Short mmCIF file of C-alpha atoms (C1' of nucleotides) and ligand atoms in Angstrom, two decimals:
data_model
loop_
_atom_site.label_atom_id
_atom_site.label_comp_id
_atom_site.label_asym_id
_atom_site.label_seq_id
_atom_site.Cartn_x
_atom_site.Cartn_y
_atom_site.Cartn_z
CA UNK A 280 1.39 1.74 1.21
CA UNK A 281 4.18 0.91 -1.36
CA UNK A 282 3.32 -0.40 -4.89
CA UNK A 283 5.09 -3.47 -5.57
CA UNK A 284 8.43 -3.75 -6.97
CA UNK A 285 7.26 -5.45 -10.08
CA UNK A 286 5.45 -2.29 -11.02
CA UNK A 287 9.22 -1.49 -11.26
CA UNK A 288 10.54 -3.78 -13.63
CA UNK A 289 7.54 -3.70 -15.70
CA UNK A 290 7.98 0.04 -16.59
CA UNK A 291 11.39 -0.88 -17.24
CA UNK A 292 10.80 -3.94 -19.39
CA UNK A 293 8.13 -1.98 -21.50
CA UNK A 294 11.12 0.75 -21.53
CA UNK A 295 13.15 -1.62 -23.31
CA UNK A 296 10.60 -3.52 -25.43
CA UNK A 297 9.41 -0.39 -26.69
CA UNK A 298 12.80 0.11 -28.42
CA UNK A 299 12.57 -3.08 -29.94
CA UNK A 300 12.23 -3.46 -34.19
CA UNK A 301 9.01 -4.60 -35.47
CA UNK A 302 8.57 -8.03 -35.37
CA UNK A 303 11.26 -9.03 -32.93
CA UNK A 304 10.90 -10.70 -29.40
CA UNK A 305 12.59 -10.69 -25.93
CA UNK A 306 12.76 -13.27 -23.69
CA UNK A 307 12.47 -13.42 -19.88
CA UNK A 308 15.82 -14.34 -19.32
CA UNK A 309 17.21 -11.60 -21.31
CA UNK A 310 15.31 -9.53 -19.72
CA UNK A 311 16.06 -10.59 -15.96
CA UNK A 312 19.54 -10.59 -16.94
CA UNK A 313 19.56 -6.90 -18.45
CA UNK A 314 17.72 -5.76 -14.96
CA UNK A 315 19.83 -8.14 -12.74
CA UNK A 316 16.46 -9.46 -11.72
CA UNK A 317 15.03 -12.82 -10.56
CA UNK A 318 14.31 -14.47 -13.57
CA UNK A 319 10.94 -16.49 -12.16
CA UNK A 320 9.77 -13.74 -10.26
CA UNK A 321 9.77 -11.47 -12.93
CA UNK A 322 7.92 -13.76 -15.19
CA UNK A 323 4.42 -13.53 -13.26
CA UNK A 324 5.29 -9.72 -13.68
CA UNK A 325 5.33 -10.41 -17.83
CA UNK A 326 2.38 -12.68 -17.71
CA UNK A 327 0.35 -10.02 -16.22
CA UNK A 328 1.38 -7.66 -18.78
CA UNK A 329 0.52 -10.56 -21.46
CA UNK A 330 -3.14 -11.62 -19.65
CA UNK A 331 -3.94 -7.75 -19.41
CA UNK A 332 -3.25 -7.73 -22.93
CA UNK A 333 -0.32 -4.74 -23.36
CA UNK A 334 2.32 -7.50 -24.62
CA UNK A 335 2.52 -9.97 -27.41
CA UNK A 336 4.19 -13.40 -26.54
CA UNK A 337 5.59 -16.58 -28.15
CA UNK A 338 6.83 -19.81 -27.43
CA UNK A 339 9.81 -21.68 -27.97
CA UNK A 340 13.79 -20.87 -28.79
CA UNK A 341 13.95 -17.00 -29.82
CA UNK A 342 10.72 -16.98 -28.40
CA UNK A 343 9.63 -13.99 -25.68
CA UNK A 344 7.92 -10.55 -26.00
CA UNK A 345 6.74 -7.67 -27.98
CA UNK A 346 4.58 -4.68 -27.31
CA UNK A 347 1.26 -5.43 -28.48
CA UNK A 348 0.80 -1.71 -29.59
CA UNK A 349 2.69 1.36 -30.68
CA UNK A 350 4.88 3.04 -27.78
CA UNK A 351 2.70 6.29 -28.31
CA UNK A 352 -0.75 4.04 -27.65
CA UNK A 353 0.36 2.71 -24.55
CA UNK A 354 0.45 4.75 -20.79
CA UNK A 355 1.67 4.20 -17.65
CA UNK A 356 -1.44 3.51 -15.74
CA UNK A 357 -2.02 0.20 -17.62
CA UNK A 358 1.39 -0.60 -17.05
CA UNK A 359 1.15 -0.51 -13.25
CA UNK A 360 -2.33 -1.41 -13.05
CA UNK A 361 -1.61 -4.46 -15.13
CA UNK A 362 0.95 -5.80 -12.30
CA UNK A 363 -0.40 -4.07 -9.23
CA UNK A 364 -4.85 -4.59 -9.97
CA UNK A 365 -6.96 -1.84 -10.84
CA UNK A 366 -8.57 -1.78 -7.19
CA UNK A 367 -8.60 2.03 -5.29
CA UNK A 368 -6.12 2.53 -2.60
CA UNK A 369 -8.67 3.73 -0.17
CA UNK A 370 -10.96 0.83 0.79
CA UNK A 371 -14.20 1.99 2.48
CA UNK A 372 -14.72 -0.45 5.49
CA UNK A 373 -17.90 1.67 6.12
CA UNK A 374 -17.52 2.25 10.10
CA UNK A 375 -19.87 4.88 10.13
CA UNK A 376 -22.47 1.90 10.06
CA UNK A 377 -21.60 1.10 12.99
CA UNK A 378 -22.86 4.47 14.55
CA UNK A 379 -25.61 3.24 17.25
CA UNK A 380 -27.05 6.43 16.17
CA UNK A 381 -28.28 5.45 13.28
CA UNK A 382 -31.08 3.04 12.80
CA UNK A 383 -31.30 0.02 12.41
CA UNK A 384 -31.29 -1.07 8.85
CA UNK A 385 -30.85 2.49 7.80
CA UNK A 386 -28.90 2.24 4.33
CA UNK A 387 -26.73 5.20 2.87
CA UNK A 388 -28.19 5.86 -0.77
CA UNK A 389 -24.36 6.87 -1.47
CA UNK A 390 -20.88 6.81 -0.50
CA UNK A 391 -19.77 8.92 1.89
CA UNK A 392 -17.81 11.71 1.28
CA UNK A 393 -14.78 10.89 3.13
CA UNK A 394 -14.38 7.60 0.48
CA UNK A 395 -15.51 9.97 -2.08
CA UNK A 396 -12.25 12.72 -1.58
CA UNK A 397 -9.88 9.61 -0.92
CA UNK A 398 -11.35 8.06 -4.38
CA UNK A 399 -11.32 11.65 -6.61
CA UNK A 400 -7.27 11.95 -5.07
CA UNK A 401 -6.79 8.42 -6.21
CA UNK A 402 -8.13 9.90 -9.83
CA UNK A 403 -5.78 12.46 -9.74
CA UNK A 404 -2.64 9.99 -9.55
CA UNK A 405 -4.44 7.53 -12.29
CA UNK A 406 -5.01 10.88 -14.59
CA UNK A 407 -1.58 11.55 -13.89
CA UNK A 408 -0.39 8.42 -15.37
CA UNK A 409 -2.89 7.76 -17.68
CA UNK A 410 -0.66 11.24 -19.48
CA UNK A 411 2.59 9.61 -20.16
CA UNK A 412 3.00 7.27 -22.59
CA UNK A 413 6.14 4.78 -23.52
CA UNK A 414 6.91 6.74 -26.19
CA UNK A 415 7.10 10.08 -23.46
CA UNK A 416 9.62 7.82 -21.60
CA UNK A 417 11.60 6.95 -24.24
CA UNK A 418 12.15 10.42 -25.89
CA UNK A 419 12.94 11.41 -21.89
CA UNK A 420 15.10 8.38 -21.84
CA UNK A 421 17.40 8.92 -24.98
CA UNK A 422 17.72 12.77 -24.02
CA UNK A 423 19.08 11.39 -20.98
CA UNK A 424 21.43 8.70 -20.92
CA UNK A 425 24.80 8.58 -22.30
CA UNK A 426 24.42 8.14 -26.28
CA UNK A 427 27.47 5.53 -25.31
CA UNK A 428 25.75 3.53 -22.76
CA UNK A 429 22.52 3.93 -24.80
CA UNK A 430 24.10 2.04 -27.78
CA UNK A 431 25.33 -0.69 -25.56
CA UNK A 432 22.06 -1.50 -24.19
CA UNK A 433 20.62 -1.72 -27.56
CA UNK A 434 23.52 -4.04 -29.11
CA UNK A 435 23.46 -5.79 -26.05
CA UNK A 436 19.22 -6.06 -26.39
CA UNK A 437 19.32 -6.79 -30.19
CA UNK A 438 22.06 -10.00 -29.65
CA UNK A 439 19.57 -11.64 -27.69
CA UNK A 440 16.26 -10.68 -29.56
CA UNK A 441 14.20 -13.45 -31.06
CA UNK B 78 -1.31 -1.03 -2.46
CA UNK B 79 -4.06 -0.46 -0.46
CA UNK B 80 -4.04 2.34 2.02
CA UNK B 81 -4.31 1.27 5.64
CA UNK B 82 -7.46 0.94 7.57
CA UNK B 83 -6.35 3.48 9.90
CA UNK B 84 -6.32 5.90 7.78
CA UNK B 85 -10.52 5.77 7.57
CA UNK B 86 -10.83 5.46 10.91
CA UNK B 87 -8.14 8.44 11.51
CA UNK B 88 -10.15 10.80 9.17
CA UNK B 89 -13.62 9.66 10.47
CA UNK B 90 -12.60 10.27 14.29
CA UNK B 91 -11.35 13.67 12.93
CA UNK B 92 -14.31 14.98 11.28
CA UNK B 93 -16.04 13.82 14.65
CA UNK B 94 -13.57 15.78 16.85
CA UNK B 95 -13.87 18.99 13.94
CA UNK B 96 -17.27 18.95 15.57
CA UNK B 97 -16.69 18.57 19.08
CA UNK B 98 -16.94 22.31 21.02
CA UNK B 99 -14.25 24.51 22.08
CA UNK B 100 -12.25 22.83 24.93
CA UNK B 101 -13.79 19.67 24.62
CA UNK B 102 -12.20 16.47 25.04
CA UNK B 103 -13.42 13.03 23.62
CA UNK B 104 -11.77 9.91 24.54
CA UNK B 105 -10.87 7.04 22.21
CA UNK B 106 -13.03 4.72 24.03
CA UNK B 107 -15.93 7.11 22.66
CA UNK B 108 -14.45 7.08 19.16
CA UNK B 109 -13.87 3.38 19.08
CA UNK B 110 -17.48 2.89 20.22
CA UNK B 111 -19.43 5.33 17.98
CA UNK B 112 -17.15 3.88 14.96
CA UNK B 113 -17.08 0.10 15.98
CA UNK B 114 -13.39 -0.04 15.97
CA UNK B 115 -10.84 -2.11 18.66
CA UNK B 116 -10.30 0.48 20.97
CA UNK B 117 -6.60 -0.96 21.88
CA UNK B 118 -5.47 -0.58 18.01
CA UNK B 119 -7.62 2.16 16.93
CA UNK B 120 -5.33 3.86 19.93
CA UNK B 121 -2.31 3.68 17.91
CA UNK B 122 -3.64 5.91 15.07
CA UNK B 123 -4.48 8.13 17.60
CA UNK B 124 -1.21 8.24 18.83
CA UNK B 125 -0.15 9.16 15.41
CA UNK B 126 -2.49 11.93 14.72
CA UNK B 127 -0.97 13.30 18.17
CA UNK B 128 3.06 13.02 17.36
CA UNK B 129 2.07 14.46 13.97
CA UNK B 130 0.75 17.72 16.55
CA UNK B 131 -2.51 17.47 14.00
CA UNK B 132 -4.32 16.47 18.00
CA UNK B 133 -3.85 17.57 21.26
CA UNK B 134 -4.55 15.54 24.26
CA UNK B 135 -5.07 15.10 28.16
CA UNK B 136 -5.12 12.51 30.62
CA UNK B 137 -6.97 11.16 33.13
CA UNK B 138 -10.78 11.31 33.39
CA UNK B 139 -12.83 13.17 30.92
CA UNK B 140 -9.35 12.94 29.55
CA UNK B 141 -8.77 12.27 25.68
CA UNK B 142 -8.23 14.07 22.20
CA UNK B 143 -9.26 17.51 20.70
CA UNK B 144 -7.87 19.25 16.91
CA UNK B 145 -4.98 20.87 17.55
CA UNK B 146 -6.20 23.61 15.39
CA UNK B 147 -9.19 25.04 13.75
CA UNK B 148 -10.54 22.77 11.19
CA UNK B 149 -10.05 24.91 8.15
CA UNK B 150 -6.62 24.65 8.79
CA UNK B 151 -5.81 20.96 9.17
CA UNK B 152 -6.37 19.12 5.56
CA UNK B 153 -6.49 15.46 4.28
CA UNK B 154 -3.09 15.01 3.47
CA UNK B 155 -1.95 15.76 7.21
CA UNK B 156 -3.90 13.36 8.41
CA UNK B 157 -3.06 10.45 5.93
CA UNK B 158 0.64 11.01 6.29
CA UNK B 159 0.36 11.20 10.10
CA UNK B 160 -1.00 7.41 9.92
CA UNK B 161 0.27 6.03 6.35
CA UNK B 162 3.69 7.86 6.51
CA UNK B 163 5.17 10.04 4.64
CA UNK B 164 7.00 7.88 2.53
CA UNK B 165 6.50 7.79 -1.40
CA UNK B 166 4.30 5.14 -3.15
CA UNK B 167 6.75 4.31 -5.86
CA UNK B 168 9.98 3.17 -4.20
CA UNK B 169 13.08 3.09 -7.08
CA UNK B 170 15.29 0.01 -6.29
CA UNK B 171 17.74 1.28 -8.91
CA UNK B 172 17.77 -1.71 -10.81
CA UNK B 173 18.82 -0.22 -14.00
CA UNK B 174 22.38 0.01 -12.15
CA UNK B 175 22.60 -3.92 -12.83
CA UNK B 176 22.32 -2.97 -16.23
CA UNK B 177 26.04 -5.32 -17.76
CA UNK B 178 25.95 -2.47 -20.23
CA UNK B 179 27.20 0.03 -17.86
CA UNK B 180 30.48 0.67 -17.08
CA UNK B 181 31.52 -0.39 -13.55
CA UNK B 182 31.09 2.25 -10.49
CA UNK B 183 29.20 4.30 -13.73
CA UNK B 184 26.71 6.72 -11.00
CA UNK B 185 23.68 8.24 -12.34
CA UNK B 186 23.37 12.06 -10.99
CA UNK B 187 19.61 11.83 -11.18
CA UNK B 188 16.86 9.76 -10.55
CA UNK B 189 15.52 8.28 -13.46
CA UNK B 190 12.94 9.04 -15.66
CA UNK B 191 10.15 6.20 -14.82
CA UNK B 192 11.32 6.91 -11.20
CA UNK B 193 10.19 10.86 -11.99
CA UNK B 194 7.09 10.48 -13.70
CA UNK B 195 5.75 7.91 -10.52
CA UNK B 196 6.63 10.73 -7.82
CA UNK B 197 4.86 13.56 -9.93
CA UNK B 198 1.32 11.07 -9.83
CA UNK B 199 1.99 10.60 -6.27
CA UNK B 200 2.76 14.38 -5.90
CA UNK B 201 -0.88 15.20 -7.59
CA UNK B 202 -2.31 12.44 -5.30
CA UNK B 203 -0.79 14.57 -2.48
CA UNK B 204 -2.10 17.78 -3.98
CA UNK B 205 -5.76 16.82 -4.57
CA UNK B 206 -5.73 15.75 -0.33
CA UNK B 207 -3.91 18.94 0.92
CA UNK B 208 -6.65 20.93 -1.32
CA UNK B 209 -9.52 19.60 1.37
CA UNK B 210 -9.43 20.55 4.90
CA UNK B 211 -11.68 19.24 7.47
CA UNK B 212 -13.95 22.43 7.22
CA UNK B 213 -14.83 21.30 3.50
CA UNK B 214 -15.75 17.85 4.83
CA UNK B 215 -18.12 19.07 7.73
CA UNK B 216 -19.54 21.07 5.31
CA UNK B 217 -20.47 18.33 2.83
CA UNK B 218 -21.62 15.84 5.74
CA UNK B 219 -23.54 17.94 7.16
CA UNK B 220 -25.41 18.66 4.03
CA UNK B 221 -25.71 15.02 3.29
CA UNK B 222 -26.68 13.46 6.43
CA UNK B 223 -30.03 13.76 7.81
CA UNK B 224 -30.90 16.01 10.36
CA UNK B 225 -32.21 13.64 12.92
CA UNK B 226 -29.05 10.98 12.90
CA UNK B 227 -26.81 14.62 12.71
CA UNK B 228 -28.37 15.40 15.96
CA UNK B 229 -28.09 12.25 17.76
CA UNK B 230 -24.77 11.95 17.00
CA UNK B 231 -23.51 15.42 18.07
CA UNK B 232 -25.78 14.81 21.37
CA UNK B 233 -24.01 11.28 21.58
CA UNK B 234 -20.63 12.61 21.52
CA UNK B 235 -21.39 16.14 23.90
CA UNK B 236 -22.67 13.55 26.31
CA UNK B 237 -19.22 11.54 26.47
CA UNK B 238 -17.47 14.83 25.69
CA UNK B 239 -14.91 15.75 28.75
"C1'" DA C 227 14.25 -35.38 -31.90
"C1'" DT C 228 16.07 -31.76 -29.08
"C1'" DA C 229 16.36 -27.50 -26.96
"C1'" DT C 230 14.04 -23.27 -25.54
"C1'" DT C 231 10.35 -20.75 -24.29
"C1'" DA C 232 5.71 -18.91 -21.99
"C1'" DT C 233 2.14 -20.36 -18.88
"C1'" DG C 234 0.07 -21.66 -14.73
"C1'" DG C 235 -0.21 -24.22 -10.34
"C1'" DA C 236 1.79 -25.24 -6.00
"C1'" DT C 237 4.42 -23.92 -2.29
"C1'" DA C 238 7.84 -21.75 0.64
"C1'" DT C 239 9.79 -17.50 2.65
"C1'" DT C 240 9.71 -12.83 4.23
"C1'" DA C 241 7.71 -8.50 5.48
"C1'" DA C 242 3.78 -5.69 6.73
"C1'" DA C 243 -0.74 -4.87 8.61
"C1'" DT C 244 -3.75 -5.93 12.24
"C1'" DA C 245 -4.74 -6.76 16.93
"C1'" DT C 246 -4.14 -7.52 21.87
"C1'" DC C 247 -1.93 -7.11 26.32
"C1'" DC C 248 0.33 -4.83 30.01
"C1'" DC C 249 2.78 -1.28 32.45
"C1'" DT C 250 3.51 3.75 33.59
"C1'" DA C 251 2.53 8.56 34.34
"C1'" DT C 252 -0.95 11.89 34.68
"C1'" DA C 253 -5.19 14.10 35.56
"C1'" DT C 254 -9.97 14.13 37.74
"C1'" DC C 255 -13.21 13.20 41.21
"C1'" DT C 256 -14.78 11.98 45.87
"C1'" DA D 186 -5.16 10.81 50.24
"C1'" DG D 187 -7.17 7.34 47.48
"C1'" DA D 188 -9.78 5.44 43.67
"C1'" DT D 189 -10.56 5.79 38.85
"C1'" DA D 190 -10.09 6.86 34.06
"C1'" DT D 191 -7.16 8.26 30.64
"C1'" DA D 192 -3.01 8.67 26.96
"C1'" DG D 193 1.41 6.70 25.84
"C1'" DG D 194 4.39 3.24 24.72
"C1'" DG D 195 6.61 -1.36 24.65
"C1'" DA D 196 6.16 -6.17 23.74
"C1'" DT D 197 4.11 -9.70 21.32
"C1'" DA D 198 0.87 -12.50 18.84
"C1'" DT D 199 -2.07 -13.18 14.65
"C1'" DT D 200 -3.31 -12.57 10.01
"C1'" DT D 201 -2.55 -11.15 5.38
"C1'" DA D 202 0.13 -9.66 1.46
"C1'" DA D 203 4.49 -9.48 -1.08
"C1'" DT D 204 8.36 -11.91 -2.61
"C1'" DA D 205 10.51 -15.88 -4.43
"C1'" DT D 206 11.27 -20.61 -6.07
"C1'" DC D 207 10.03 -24.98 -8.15
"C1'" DC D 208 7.86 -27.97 -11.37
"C1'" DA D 209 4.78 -29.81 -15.01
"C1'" DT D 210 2.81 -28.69 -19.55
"C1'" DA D 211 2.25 -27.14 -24.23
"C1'" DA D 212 4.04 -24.72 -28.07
"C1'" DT D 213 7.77 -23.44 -31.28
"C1'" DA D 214 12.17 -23.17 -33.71
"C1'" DT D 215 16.24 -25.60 -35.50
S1 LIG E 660 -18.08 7.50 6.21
FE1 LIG E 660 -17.23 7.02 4.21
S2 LIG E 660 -15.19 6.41 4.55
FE2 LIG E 660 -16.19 6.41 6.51
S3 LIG E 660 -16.91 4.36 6.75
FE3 LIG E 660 -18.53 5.43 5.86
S4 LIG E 660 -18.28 5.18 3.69
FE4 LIG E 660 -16.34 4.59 4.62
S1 LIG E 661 15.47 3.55 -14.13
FE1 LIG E 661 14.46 4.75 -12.53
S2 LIG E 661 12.87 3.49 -11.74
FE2 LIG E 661 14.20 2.20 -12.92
S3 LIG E 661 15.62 1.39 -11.49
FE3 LIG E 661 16.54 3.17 -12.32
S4 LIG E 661 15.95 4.79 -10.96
FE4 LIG E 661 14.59 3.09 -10.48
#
DNA sequence: ATATTATGGATATTAAATATCCCTATATCT
DNA sequence: AGATATAGGGATATTTAATATCCATAATAT
């Protein structure tokens, strides 16, 4: 069970948009360029972030991306559930059904609690996630990297914005 | 991500076998047919549960699979890992190495901050599973299920029990 | 007008999950 | 001793999901 590895660049991608000035886009290609990514792959990645509503996009030359909100307002959980579906990791195939015990037709009112522990752990990692926000990475993220390479990326982000 | 199917049926033969009496054996033919399940595949999980020492087993007739250890002592996560692996949800391809603003052979000491904050939701994921043994889950079924298809089923299993 | 971009559909490629089959060694029963 | 039932493990097929590319379309800036 391994998330997929646009849940990657997506973090990363919001990473960067989030340091971008008001009003200012960034393309795909920039940003498959930046993340030595491929550059159509990564654009269903975007377009899920755009249909689920957390980017801002338009068309044509300088055309690209924007957050659609405030760093602080958006979290990691919509991030990765934007690219990787909102659906629970623990799918109930309800076996115990299949006991010839039971009777025939019998119905269970409620889940059982197996599903139910597997579903309150999956809670835990969405609560988790739902806690950090894009502006919590970036403060972690300019604390972090070299104040050299730091200004680089941003010169190097800025050139290319819309 | 979706977890694999194993893992239910893993958990649900366990709670089964958390019942089964001191000594007993129950064979996977018995678990695959109370539960449904292709005996030939839902062998392999069983296989797991029994490198992972979380089962011990015998051959021959009346031959097959009892816990290892008491069920207060053998919790949720065990049991996932033994099937799913132990291997992290949020795999870090390092792609901010490709970054052209870095200087060449430039190696990050650490693991990166979106890399972090993933592993610490699947570490409370991880948490929330190891916090529920099998003990806590026969105590919850057997307050939810109804006596008469509790019965049956413990007298189905004794009766294939070796 | 021309160039550049996001979007979405179609399709190919690769990897993983699911499932079955068969052989071997071991234990139980008669 | 011999027949039978079992776990274990290797090989392999089938199905599904992830990864990746390609192309046509509409919108936008210069
Ligand atoms: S007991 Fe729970 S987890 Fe198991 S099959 Fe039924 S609903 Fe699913
Ligand atoms: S920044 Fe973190 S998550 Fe992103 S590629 Fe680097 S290590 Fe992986």
């Amino acid at each position: 069970m391994i998330l997929k590895s646009q849940v990657e660049w997506a973090l990363h991608c919001c990473a960067i948009l989030a340091g971008l000035p008001e009003g200012r886009y960034l393309s795909t290609k920039a940003l498959a360029e930046l993340h030595g990514l491929p550059k159509e792959y990564l654009s269903k990645a975007l377009q899920s972030l755009s249909q689920a509503g957390l980017v801002h996009s338009t068309l044509g030359p300088s055309g690209g991306y924007r957050l659609a909100r405030p760093p602080a307002e958006l979290n990691f959980l919509e991030i990765v559930e934007a690219v990787e579906g909102k659906s629970r990791t623990f799918v109930c195939d309800n076996i115990r059904a299949n006991n010839p015990c039971r009777p025939k037709g019998y119905c269970d009112s409620s889940p059982c609690a197996v599903a139910r522990i597997m579903w309150e752990a999956d809670e835990a990692w969405r609560q988790k996630l739902r806690s950090v926000t894009l502006a919590d990475l970036g403060e972690i993220l300019s604390r972090e990297t070299p104040p050299a390479i730091w200004k680089d990326t941003f010169d190097w982000v800025l050139k290319r914005a819309g």
